C-alpha positions as a printed Julia matrix, in Angstrom:
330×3 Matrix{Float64}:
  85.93  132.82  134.59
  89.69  133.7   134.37
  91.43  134.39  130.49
  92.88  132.18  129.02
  96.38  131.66  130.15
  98.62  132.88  127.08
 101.15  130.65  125.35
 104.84  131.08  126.37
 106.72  133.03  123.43
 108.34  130.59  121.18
 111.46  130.89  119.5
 111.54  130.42  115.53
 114.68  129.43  113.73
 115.14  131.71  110.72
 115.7   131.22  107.36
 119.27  130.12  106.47
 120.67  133.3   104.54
 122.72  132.29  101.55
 125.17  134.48   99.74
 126.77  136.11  103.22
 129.74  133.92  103.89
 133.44  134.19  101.97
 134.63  131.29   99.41
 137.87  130.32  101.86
 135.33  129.76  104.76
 132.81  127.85  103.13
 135.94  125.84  101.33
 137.21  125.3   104.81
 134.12  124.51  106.17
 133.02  121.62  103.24
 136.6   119.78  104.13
 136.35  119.73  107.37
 132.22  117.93  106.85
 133.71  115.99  104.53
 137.0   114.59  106.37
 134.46  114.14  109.18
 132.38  112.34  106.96
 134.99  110.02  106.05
 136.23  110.0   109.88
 132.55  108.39  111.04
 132.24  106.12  108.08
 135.8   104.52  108.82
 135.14  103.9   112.24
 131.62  102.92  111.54
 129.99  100.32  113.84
 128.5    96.99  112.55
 125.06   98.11  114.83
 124.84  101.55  112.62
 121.31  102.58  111.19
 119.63   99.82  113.62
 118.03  102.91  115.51
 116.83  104.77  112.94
 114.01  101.99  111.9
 110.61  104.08  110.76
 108.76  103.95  113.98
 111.64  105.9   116.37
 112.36  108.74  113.55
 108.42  109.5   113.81
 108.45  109.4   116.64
 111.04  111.52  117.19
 109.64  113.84  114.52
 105.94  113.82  116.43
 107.51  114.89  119.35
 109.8   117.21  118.19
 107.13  118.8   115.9
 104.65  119.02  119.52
 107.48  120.58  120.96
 107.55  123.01  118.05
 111.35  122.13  117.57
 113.36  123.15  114.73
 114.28  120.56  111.69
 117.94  120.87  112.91
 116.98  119.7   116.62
 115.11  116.56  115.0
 117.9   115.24  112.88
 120.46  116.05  115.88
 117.86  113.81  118.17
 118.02  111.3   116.14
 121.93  110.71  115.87
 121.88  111.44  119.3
 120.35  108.67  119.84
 121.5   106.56  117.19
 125.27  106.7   118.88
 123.9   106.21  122.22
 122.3   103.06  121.71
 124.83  102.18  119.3
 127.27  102.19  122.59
 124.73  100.4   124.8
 124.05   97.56  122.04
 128.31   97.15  121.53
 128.4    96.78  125.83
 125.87   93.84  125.82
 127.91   92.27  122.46
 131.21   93.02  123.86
 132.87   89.55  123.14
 134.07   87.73  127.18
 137.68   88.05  127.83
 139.6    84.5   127.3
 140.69   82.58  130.34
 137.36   83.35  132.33
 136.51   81.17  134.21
 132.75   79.48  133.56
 131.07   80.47  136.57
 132.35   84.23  136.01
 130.9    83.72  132.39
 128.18   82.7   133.83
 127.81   85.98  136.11
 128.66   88.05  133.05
 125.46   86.23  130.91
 123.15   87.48  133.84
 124.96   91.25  134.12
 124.48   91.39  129.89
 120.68   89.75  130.12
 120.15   92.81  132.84
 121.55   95.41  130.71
 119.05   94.4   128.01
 116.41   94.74  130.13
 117.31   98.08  131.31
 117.6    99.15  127.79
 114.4    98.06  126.52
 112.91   99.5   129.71
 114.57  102.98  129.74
 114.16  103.32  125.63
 111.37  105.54  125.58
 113.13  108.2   128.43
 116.3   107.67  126.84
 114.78  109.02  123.53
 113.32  111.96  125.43
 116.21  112.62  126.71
 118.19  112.79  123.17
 115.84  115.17  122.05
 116.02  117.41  125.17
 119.63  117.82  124.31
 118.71  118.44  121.11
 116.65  121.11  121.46
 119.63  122.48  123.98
 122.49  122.72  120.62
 120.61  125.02  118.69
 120.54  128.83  118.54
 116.7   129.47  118.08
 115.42  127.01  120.88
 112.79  125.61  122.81
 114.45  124.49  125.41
 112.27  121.32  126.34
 112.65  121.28  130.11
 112.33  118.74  133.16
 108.54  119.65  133.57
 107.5   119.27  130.26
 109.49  115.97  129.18
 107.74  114.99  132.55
 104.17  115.84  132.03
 104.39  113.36  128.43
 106.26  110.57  130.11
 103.11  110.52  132.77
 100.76  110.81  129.85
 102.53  107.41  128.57
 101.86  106.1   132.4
 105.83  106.55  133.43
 106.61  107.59  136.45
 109.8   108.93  136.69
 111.05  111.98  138.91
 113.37  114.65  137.62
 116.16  113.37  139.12
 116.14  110.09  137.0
 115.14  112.7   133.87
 118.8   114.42  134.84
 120.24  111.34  135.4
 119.48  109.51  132.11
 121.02  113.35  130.08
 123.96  112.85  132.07
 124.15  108.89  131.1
 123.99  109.95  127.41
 126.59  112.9   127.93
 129.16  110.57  129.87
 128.18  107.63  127.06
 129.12  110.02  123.94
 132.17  111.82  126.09
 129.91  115.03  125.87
 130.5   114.93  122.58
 126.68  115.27  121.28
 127.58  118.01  118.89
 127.41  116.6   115.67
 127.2   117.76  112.18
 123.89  116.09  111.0
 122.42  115.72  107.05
 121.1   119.04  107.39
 124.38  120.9   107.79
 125.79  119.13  105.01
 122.74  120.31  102.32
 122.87  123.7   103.78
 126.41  124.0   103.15
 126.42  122.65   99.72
 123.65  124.65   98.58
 125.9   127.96   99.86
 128.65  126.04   97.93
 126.28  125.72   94.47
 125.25  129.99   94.97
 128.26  130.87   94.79
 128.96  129.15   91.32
 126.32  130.28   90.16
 123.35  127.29   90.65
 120.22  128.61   88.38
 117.93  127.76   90.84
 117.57  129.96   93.56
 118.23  129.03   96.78
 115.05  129.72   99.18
 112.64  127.04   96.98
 115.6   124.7    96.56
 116.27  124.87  100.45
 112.7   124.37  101.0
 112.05  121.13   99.02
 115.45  120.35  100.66
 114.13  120.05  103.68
 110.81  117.94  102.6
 113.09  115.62  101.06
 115.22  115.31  103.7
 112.45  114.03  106.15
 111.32  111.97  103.86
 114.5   109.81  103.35
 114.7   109.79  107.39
 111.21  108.07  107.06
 111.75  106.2   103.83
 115.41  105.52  104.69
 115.08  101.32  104.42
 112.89  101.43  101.02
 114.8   104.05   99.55
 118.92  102.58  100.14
 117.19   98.99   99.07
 116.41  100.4    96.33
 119.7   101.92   95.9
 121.47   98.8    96.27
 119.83   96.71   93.82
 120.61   99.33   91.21
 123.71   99.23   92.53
 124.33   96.09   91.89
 121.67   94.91   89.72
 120.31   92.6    91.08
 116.64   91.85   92.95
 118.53   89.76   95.55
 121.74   90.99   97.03
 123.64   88.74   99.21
 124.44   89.28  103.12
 127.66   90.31  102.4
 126.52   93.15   99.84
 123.95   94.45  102.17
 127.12   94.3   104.8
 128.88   96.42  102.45
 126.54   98.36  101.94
 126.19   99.83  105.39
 128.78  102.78  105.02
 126.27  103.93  101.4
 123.46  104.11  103.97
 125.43  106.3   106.3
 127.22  108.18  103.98
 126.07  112.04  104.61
 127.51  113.48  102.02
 125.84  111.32   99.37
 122.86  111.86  101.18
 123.27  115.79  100.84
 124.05  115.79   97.34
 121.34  112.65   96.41
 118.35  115.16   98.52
 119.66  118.69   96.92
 119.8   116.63   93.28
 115.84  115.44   93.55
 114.84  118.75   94.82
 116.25  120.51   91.83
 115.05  118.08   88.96
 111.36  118.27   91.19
 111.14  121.76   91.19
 112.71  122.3    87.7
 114.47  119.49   85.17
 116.28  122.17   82.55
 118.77  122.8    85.47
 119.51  119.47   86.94
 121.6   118.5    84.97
 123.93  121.47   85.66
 123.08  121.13   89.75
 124.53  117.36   88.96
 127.38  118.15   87.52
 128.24  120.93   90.16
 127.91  118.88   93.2
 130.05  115.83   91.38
 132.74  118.77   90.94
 132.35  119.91   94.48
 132.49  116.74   96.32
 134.04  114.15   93.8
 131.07  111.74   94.08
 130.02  110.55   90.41
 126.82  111.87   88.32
 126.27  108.28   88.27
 125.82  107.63   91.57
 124.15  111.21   92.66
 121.54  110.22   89.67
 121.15  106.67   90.96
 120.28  108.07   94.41
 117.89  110.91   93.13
 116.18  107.69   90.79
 115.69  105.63   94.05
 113.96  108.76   95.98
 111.52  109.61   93.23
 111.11  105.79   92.53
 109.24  105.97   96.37
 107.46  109.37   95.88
 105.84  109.29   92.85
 107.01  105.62   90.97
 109.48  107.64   88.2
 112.49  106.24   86.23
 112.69  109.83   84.73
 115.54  111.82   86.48
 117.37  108.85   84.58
 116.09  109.11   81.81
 116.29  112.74   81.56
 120.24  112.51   82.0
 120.91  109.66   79.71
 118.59  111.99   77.31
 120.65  115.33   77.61
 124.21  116.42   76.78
 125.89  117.45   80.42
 128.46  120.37   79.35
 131.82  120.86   81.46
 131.36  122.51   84.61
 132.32  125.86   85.33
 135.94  126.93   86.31
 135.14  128.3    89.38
 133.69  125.79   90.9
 134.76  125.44   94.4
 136.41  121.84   94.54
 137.18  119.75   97.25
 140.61  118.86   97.86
C-alpha cells in the first residue's frame, strides 16, 4: 500500500496588525469607506439584501469554510453575488419600452420568462463562481480552481465542463464591469478598530478583533431577525408599515453602522466598564449617534443571549466627552 498522499500547503491569512499605519492614512482611508458607503447606499437598488436570505450566506460560509477560505473571501462572495444577481433580477424587471408593439411584448414576456429560468438553473454555479473570485482578491489565498469547483458541482449531480465554469466568471466580471473589488463589512471594522488604537480604545485590539469577527458572521446569518428588530425599536412599533420597511432598506445596508453596531457588542461582551467610552469614540469618528450604535448593539444581543442590558447599562452610566484627539470624519 502506497502513503498517504499529503495535503497541498495551504495559505493562512494572518492576523491584522494594528498600531503600524500613520493617522493621515488611516484618516484618508475611513473617508474614502465612508464616501463609498454613502456612494452604494444612494444608488441603492430596490432588489438589495434579497440575496443574502439565511440559506445562501451558509452556504456560502460551508463552502468557503471546506475550502479553508479566509473570513475576508466569504463576505467578498457574498456581495459578489449579491450585485450580480441584483443585475440579473433588474434585466428580467426592466420596465418594456412604450410604443411596442403587442406581439413584440409578447416576444419580450417569453425572452424575460427564459432568463428566469436560466437564473434559477445556473444559481448554484453562479454562486461557485462568486466565491472562486473571491478567493482570487485576497493576499493569503486558496485559489479555488476549475478542478475543484468541478469535483463539488458533480457531487451535487451537475455536469458542467470547465469551459461553462470560465464562462459563468467571465459573465459575472462583464455583469459587475470587472469591478468585483469591493470594500466589504470586514474592511470597515478593521479599519475602525485601527481608528479606536490610536485614540487610545482600553480594550486591546487582538480579543476585540476576534469577537469582531464572531459577531460579524453572526449578523450575516441573523441579518433578517436582527434589522427587524432594529426597526421596531426604531420606530416603536410591533408592526411597521410597507413603506417603513421600504425605508428601511438603506439601515440594512448601511456598512458603516454595521461596523460600528458589531465593534460596539463585542466591546460591552467582552468587557461593559469600557463601552461606554468605545461608544462614544466611534459616534466621534463616524458621526453616527450613541443612540443608534446602542440600539443596534441592543438588537444583536437581544438574538444571542435575550438582553435589554447594553441599554440599560448606558442609560445607567454618565458618558464623559470624548477625547480631543479623536480622529473625526470630515
Amino acid at each position: 500500500m502506497g502513503s498517504p498522499a499529503r495535503a497541498a500547503p495551504r495559505f493562512r491569512a494572518s492576523e491584522p496588525l494594528f498600531g503600524e499605519v500613520a493617522p493621515e492614512v488611516i484618516e484618508e482611508t475611513l473617508i474614502r469607506l465612508a464616501t463609498e458607503n454613502e456612494r452604494y447606499l444612494g444608488e441603492l437598488s430596490g432588489q438589495a439584501g434579497r440575496f443574502k436570505e439565511v440559506q445562501i450566506v451558509e452556504f456560502i460560509f460551508l463552502l468557503s469554510e471546506k475550502w479553508h477560505l479566509d473570513q475576508s473571501a466569504r463576505y467578498q462572495a457574498v456581495e459578489i453575488l449579491e450585485r450580480f444577481m441584483i443585475k440579473q433580477v433588474e434585466q428580467i424587471c426592466k420596465p418594456s419600452r412604450e410604443g411596442r408593439k403587442s406581439s413584440e411584448q409578447e416576444e419580450q414576456g417569453k425572452g424575460w420568462s427564459s432568463l428566469k429560468d436560466q437564473i434559477y438553473d445556473t444559481f448554484v454555479l453562479r454562486l461557485v463562481s462568486c466565491i472562486q473570485l473571491a478567493s482570487k482578491l485576497s493576499l493569503h489565498y486558496n485559489i479555488v480552481n476549475s478542478d475543484t469547483a468541478l469535483k463539488f458541482l458533480q457531487s451535487l449531480k451537475y455536469s458542467y465542463t470547465k469551459q461553462e465554469l470560465l464562462e459563468s466568471e467571465l459573465a459575472i466580471l462583464k455583469a459587475l464591469h470587472f469591478q468585483i473589488n469591493v470594500s466589504t463589512p470586514l474592511a470597515y471594522v478593521e479599519l475602525l478598530l485601527e481608528v479606536l488604537g490610536h485614540n487610545g480604545c482600553l480594550l486591546p485590539a487582538k480579543p476585540l478583533h476576534e469577537m469582531c469577527m464572531h459577531l460579524l458572521d453572526f449578523s450575516y446569518l441573523a441579518r433578517d431577525a436582527i434589522y427587524d428588530t432594529l426597526l421596531k425599536i426604531a420606530i416603536e412599533n410591533s408592526t411597521p408599515s410597507k413603506l417603513q420597511i421600504a425605508k428601511f432598506l438603506t439601515v440594512k445596508e448601511d456598512f458603516m453602522l454595521l461596523a460600528v453596531g458589531i465593534i460596539s457588542t463585542s466591546a460591552f461582551i467582552l468587557n461593559p466598564k469600557h463601552w461606554n467610552q468605545v461608544v462614544e469614540h466611534l459616534n466621534c469618528i463616524t458621526g453616527i449617534s450613541s443612540q443608534s450604535i446602542l440600539e443596534f448593539s441592543y438588537a444583536v444581543l437581544k438574538h444571542i443571549i435575550g438582553s435589554t442590558t447594553p441599554k440599560q447599562h448606558y442609560r445607567n452610566s454618565g458618558t464623559g466627552a470624548p477625547e480631543d484627539r479623536i480622529i473625526p470624519l470630515k
